[in-house]
Short mmCIF file of C-alpha atoms and ligand atoms in Angstrom, two decimals:
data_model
loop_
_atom_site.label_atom_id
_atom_site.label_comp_id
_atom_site.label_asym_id
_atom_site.label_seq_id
_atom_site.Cartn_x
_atom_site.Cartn_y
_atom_site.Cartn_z
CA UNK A 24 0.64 2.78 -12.52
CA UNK A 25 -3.18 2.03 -12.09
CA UNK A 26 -4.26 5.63 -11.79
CA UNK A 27 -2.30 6.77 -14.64
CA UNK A 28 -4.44 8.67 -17.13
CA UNK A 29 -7.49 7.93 -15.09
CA UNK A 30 -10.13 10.48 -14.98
CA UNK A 31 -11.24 10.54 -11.80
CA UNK A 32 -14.55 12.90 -10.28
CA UNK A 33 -13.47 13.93 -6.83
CA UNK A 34 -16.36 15.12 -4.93
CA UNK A 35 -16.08 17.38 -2.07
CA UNK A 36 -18.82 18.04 0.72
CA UNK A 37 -18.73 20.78 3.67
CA UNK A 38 -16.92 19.35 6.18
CA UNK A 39 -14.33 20.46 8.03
CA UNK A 40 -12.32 17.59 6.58
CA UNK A 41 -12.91 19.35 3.33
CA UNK A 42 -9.24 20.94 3.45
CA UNK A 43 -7.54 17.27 3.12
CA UNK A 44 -9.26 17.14 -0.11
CA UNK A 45 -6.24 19.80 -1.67
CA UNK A 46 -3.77 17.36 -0.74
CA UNK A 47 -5.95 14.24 -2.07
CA UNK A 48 -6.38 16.00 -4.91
CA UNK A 49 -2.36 16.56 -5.28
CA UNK A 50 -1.98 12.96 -4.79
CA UNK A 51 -4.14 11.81 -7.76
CA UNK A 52 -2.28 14.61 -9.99
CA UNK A 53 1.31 12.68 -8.63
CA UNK A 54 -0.38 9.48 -9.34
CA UNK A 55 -1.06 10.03 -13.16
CA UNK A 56 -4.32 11.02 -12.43
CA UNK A 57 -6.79 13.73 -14.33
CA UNK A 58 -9.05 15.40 -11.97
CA UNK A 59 -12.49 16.60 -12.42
CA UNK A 60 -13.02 18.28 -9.28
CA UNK A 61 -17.12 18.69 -8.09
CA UNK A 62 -17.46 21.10 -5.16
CA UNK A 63 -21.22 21.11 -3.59
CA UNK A 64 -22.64 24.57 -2.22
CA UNK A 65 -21.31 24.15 1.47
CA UNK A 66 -18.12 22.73 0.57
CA UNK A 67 -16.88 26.04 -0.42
CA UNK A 68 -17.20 27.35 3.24
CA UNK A 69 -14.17 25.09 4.10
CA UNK A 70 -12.12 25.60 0.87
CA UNK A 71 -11.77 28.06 -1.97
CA UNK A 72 -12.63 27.03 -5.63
CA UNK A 73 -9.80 28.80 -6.94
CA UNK A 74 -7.63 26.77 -4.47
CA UNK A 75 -9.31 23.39 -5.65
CA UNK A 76 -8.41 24.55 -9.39
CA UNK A 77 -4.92 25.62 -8.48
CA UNK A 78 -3.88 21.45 -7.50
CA UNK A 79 -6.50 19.74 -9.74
CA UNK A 80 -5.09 21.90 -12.84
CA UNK A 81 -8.97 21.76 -13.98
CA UNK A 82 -11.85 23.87 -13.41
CA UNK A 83 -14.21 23.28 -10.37
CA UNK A 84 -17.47 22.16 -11.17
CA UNK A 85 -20.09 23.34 -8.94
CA UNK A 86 -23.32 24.18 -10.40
CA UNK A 87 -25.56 22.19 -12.40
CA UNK A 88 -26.77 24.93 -14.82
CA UNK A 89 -23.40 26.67 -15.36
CA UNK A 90 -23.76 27.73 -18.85
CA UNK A 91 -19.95 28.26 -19.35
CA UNK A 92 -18.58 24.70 -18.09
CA UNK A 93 -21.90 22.42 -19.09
CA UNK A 94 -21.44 23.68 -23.18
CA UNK A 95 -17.92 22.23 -22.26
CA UNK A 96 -18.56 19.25 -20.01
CA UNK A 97 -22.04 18.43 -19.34
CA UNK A 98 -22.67 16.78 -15.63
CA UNK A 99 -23.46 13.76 -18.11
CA UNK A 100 -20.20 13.59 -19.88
CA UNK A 101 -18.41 14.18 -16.60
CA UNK A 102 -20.54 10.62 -14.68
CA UNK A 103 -20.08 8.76 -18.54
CA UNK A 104 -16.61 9.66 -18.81
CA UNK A 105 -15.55 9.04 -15.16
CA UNK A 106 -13.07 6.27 -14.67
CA UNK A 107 -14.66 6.21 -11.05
CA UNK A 108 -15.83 8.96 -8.29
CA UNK A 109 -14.09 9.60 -5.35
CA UNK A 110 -15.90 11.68 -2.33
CA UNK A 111 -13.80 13.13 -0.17
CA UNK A 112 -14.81 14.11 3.04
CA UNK A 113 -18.18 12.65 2.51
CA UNK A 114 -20.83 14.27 4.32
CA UNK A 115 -23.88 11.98 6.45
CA UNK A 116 -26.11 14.72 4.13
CA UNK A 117 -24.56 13.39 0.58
CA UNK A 118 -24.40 9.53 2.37
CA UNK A 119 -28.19 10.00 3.32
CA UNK A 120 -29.16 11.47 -0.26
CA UNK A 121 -27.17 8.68 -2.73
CA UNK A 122 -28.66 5.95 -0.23
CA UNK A 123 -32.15 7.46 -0.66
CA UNK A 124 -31.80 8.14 -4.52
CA UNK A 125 -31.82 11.93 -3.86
CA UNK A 126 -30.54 13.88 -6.97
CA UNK A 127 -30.69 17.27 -6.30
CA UNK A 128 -27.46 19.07 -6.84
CA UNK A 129 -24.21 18.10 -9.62
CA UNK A 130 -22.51 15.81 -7.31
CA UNK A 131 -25.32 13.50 -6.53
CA UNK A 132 -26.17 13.64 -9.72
CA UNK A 133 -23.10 12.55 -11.36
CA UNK A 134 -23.36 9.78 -8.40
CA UNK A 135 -26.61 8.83 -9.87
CA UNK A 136 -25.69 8.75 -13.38
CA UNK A 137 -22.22 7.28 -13.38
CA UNK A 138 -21.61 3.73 -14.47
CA UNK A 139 -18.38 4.15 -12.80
CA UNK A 140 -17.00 2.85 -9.07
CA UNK A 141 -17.70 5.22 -6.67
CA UNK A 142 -16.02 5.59 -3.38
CA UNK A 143 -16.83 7.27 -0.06
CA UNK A 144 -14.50 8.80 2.76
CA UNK A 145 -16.84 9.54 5.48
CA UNK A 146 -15.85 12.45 7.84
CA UNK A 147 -18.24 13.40 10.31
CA UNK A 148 -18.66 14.19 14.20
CA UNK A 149 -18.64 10.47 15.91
CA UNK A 150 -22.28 10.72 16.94
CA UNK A 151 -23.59 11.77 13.66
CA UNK A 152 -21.23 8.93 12.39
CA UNK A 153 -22.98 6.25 15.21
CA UNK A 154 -26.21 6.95 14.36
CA UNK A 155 -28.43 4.17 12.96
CA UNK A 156 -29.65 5.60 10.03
CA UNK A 157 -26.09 7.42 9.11
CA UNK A 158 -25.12 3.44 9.22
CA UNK A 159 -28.11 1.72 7.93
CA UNK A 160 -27.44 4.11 5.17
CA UNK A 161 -23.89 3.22 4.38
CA UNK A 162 -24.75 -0.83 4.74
CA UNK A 163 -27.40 0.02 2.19
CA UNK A 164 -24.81 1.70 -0.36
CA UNK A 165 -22.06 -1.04 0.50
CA UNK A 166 -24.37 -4.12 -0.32
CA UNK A 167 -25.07 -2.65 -3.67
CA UNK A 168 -21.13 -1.74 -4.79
CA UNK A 169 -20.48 1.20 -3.73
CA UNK A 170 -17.18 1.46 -1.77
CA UNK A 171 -16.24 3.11 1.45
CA UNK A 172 -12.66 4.03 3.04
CA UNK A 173 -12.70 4.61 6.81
CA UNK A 174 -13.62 6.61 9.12
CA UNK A 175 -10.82 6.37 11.32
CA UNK A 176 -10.73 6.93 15.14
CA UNK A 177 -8.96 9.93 16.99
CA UNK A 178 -9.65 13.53 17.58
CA UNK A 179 -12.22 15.47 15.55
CA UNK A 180 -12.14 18.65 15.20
CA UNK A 181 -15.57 19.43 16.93
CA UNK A 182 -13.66 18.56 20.09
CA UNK A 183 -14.75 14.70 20.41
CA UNK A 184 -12.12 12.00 20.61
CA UNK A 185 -14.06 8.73 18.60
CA UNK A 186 -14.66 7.75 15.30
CA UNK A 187 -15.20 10.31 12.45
CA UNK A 188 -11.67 11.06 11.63
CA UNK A 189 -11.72 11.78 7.71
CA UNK A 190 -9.09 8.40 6.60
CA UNK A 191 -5.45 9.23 5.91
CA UNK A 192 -5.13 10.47 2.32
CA UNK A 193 -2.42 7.78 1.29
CA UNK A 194 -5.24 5.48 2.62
CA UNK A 195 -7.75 7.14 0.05
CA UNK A 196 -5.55 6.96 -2.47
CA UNK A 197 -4.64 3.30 -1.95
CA UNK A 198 -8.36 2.30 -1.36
CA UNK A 199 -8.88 4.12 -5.24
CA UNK A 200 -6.32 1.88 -6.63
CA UNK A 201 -7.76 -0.85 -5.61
CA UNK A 202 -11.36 -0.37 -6.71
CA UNK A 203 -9.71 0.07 -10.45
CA UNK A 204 -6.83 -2.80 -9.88
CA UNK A 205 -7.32 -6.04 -11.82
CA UNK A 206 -8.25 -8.42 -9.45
CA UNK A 207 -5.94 -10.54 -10.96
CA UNK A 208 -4.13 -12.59 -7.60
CA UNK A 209 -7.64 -13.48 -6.15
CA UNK A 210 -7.66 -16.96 -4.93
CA UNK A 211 -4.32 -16.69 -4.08
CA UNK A 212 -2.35 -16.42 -0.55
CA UNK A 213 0.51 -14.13 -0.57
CA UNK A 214 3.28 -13.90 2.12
CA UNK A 215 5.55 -11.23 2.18
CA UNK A 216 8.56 -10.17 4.45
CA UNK A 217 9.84 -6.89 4.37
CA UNK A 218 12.57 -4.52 6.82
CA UNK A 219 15.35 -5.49 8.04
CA UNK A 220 15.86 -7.57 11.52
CA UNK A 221 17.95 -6.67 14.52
CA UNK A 222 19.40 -9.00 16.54
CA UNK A 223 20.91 -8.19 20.18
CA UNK A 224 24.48 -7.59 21.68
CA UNK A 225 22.93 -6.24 24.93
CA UNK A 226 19.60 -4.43 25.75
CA UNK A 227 20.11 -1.40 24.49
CA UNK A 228 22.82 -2.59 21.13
CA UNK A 229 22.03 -4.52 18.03
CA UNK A 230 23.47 -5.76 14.77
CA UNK A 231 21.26 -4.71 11.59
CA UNK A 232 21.03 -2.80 8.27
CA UNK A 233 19.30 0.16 6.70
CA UNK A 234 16.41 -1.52 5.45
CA UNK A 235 13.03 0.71 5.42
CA UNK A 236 10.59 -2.12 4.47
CA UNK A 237 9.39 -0.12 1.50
CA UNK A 238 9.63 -2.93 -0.90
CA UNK A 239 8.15 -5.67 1.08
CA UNK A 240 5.27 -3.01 1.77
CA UNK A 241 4.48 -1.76 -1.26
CA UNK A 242 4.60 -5.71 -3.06
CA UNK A 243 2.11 -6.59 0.00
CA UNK A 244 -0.58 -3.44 -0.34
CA UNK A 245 -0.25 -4.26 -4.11
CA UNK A 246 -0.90 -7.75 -3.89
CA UNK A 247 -4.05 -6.82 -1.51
CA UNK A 248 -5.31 -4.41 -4.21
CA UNK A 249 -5.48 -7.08 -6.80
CA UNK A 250 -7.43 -9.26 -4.60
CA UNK A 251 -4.73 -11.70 -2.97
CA UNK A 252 -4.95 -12.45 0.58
CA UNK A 253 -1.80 -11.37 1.96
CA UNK A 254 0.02 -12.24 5.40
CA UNK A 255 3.44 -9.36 5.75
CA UNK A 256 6.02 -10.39 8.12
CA UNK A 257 7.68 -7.24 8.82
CA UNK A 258 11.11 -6.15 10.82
CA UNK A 259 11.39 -3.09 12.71
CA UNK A 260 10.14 -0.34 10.30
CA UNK A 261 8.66 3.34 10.25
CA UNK A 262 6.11 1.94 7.90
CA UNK A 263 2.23 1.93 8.28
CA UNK A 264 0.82 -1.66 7.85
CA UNK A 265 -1.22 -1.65 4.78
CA UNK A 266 -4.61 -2.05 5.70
CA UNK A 267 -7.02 -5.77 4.88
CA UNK A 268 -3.59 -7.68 5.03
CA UNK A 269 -2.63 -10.37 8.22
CA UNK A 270 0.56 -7.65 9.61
CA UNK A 271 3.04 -9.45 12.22
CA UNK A 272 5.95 -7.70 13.58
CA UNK A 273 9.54 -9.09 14.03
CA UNK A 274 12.07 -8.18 15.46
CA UNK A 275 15.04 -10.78 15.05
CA UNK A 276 15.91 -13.32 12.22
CA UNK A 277 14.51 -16.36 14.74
CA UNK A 278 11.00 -14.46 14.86
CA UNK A 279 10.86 -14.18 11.35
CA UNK A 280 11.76 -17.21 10.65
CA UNK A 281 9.12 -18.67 13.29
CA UNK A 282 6.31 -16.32 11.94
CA UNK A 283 7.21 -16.69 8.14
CA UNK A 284 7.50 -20.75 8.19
CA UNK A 285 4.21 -21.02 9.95
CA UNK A 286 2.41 -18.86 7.01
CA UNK A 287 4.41 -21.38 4.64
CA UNK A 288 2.51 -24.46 4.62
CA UNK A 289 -1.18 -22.70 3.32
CA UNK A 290 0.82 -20.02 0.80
CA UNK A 291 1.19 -19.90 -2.67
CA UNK A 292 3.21 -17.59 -3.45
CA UNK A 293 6.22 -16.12 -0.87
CA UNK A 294 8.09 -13.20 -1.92
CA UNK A 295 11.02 -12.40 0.59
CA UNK A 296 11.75 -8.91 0.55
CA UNK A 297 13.28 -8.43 4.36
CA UNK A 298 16.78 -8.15 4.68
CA UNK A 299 17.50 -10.81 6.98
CA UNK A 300 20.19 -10.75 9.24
CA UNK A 301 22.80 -13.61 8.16
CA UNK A 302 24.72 -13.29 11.78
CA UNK A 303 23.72 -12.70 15.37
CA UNK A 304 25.96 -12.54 18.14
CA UNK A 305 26.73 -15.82 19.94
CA UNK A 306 25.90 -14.01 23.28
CA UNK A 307 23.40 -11.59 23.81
CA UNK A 308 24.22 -9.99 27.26
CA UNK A 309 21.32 -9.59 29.62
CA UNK A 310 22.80 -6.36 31.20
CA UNK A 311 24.03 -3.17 29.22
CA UNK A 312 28.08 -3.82 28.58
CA UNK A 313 30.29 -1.50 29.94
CA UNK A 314 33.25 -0.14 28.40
CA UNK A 315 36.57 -1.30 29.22
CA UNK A 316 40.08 -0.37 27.70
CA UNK A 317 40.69 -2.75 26.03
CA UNK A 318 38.78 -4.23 22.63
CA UNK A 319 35.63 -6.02 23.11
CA UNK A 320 34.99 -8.67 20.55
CA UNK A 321 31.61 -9.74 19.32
CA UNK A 322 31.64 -13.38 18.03
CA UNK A 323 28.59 -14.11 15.61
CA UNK A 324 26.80 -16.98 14.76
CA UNK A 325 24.82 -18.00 11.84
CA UNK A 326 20.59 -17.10 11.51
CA UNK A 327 18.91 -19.39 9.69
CA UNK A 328 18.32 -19.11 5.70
CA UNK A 329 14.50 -18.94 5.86
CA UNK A 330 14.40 -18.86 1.94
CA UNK A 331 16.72 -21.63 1.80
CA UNK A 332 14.21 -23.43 4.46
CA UNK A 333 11.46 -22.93 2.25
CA UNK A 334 12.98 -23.65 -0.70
CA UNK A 335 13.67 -27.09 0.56
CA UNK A 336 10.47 -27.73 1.73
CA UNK A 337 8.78 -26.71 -0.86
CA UNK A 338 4.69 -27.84 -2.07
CA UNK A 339 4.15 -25.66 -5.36
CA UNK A 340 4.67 -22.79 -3.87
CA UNK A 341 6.03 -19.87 -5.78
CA UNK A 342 9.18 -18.28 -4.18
CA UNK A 343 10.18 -15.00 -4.91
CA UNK A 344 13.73 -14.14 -3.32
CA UNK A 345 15.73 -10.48 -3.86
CA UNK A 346 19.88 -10.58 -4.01
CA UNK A 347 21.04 -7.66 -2.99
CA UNK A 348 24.66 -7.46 -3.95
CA UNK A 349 27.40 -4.69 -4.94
CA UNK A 350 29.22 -7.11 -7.51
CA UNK A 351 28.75 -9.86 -9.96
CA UNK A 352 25.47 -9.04 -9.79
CA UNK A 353 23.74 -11.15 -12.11
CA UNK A 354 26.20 -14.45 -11.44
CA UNK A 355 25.18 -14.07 -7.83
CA UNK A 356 21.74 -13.55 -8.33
CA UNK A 357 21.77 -16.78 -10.20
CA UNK A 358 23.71 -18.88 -7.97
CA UNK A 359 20.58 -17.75 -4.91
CA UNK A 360 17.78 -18.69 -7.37
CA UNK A 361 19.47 -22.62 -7.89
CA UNK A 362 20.46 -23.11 -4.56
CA UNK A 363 17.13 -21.51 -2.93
CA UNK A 364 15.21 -23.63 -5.43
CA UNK A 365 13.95 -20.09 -6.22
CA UNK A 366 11.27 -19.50 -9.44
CA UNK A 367 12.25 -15.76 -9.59
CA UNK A 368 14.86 -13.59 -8.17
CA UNK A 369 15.07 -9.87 -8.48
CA UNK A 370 18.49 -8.28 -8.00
CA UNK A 371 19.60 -4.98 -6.43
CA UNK A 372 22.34 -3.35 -5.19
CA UNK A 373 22.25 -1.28 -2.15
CA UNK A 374 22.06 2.29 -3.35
CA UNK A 375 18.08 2.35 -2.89
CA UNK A 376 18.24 0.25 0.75
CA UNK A 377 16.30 2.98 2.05
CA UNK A 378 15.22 5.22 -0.60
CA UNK A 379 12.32 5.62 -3.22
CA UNK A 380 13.24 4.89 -5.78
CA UNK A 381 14.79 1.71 -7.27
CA UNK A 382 16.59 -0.25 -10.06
CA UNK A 383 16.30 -3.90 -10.16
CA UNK A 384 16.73 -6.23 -12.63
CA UNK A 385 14.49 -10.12 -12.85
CA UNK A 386 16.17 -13.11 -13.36
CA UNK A 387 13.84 -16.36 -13.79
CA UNK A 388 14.56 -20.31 -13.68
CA UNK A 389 14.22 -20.09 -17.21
CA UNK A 390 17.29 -17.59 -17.63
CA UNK A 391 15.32 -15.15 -18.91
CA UNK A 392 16.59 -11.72 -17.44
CA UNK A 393 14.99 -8.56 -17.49
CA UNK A 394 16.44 -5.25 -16.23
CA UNK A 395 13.65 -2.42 -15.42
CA UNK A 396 14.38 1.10 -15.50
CA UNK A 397 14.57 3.25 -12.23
CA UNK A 398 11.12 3.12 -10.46
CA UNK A 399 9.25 4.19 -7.70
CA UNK A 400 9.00 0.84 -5.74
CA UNK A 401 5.34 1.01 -5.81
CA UNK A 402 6.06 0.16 -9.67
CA UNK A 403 8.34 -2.37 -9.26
CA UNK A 404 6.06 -3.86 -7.05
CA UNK A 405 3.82 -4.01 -9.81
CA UNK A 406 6.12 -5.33 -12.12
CA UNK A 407 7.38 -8.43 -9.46
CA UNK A 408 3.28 -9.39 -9.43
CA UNK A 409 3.06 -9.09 -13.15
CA UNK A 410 5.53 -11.48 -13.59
CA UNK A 411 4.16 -13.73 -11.00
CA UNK A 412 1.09 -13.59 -12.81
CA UNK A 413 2.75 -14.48 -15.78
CA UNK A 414 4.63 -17.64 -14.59
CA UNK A 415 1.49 -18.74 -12.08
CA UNK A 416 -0.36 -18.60 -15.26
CA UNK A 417 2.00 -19.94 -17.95
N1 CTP B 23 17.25 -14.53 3.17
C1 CTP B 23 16.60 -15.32 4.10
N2 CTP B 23 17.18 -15.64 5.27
C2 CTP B 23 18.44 -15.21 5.55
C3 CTP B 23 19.13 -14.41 4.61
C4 CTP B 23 18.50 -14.09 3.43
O1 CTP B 23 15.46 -15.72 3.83
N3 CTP B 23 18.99 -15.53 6.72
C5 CTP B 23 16.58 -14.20 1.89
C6 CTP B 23 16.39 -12.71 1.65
O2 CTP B 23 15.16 -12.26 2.14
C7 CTP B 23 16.47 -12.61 0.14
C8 CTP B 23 17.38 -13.76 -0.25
O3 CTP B 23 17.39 -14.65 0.85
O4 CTP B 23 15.20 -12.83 -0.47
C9 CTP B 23 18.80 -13.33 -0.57
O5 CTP B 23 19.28 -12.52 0.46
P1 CTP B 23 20.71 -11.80 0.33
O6 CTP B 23 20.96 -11.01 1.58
O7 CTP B 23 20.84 -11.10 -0.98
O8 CTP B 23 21.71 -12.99 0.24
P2 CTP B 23 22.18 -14.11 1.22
O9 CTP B 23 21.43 -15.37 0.87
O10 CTP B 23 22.08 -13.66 2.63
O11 CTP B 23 23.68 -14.31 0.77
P3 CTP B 23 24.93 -13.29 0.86
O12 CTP B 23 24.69 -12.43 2.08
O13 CTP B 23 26.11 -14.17 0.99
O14 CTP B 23 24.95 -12.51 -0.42
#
């Protein structure tokens, strides 16, 4: 995982927002992460050191000339050491002071000395946020490399209903990743389907599976993290669109099909995680049907094999395909990577359909086959675009 045994400053200025930063904070810790937590003076009117310490497992910085913690860390080893500096809610006050070279206090200072990315989640009242200089400022820091996640719109908590929101924390996290990812898939365009699709016996019925989308997601925000372009044709799904990708939404096998084979033609690599429908019913009834006594019989009819499709018409792309199966694994999985003219295929059963956590194993045209350990799908994701990388480069 890309975080894993990072050391990463998280600075936190007085906002309101400032309470998010505990659960931030957590995130980093689940991610691998070490935390150096840097509080400024009026951050600790919105949270308490000792509650800062408690998640990060490390002691708060605060003050410049703390005898105690500089004869341990100085603010020097902390901005040399640094794998990158995350501030979270970021202030206009410590936007204004980085972008004017202002110094005054640990966290700037670390700012200033640190070779290290640094990112910014801005949280601030939607005027303060709107003003010119608050964004001349931010233009300033973003044409010379520093890095910014959100704000987002919605309600602040000074009443006003705009933008100023402090970004999701799942967003900060992801938007860390990717400042530290290798950008390792730039240049290339990525499409990825993910969820499952539901295709109509009447308005309010439909034939599907219990497909979450996590895998196509996860492959599609990692893919954007390591600098691909990425297009995600999605099914129905709970799932926040990744952010910086092309998202369209499906609903049945035919839209799927009709948004995933018009991406196909400028892509270079397609990795099909959706579970497509293989059947739809012949007749999808306009009106809701009624029940009647006796048995009510659904005849299906086949969806189109998109994979198949592209395989077929293939132009150098690279096609990922999953086979999801409960037997024979490995023989099946085989038999869809020939006949779907397939350069990898990863194989799973359908324990983890919906869950977090699952075990695949990779099978590639050159019958080499590789089984991976239990994982997070996050990590698996990593591992599918690792071997991508592998074969696109071999
Ligand atoms: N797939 C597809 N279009 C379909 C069905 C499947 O593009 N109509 C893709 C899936 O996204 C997956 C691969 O084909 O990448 C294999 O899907 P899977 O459901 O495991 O197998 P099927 O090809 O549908 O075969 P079967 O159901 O007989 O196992």
């Amino acid at each position: 995982m890309i975080l894993n045994n990072k050391k990463i400053v998280v600075g936190i200025t007085g906002g309101i927002a400032a309470y998010k930063a505990l659960e931030l904070v957590r995130l980093f810790i689940k991610n691998g992460a070490l935390v150096w937590p840097v509080m400024t003076r009026s951050a600790v009117n919105f949270i308490t050191p000792l509650s800062l310490q408690t998640v990060a497992r490390n002691p708060v910085f605060q003050d410049m000339f703390d005898l105690t913690l500089e004869s341990k860390m100085s603010h020097i080893d902390l901005a040399e050491k640094a794998d990158m500096v995350v501030v979270a809610p970021a202030t206009a006050n410590i936007i204004g002071k980085v972008a004017s070279g202002i110094a005054d206090d640990l966290l700037t200072t670390i700012i200033m000395a640190t070779k290290a990315p640094v990112l910014f989640a801005p949280a601030m009242n939607s005027n303060m946020y709107e003003n010119k200089i608050v964004q001349h400022n931010i233009e300033k820091l973003k044409k010379i490399g520093y890095h910014f996640i959100g704000p987002d719109e919605g309600e602040l908590a000074c009443g006003y209903e705009g933008k100023g929101r402090l970004a999701p924390v799942e967003d900060i996290l992801d938007a860390a990743e990717e400042c530290l990812a290798p950008k390792n898939l730039k240049g290339e365009k990525i499409l990825v389907t993910a969820g499952p699709t539901r295709e109509a016996i009447d308005p309010v019925r439909f034939i599907s599976n219990p497909s979450s989308g996590k895998m196509g997601y996860a492959i599609a925000r990692a893919a954007k993290r390591r600098g691909a372009e990425v297009v995600l044709v999605s099914g129905p799904s709970h799932l926040a669109p990744p952010r910086g990708i092309t998202f369209i939404k499906t609903t049945t096998a035919e839209d799927m099909a009709e948004a995933a084979m018009r991406h196909y033609p400028q892509s270079t690599v397609v990795i099909m995680a959706a579970a497509v429908s293989d059947y739809r019913p012949k007749i999808s009834h306009g009106k809701k049907v009624k029940k009647e006594e006796a048995r009510f019989n659904i005849e299906l009819e086949r969806t189109q094999d998109i994979l198949k499709e592209m395989g077929n018409r293939k132009r150098g792309q690279f096609l990922v395909g999953f086979a999801l199966e409960t037997e024979d694994i490995l023989a099946n999985a085989k038999k869809k990577l020939k006949e779907k003219k397939l350069d990898l295929i990863i194989a799973n059963d359908p324990t983890s359909f919906d869950g977090e956590v699952t075990q695949v194993t990779v099978l590639g045209k050159d019958d080499k086959i590789e089984a991976l350990p239990a994982l997070a799908k996050n990590e698996v994701a990593e591992h599918i675009l690792d071997r991508v990388i592998n074969k696109l480069r071999s």
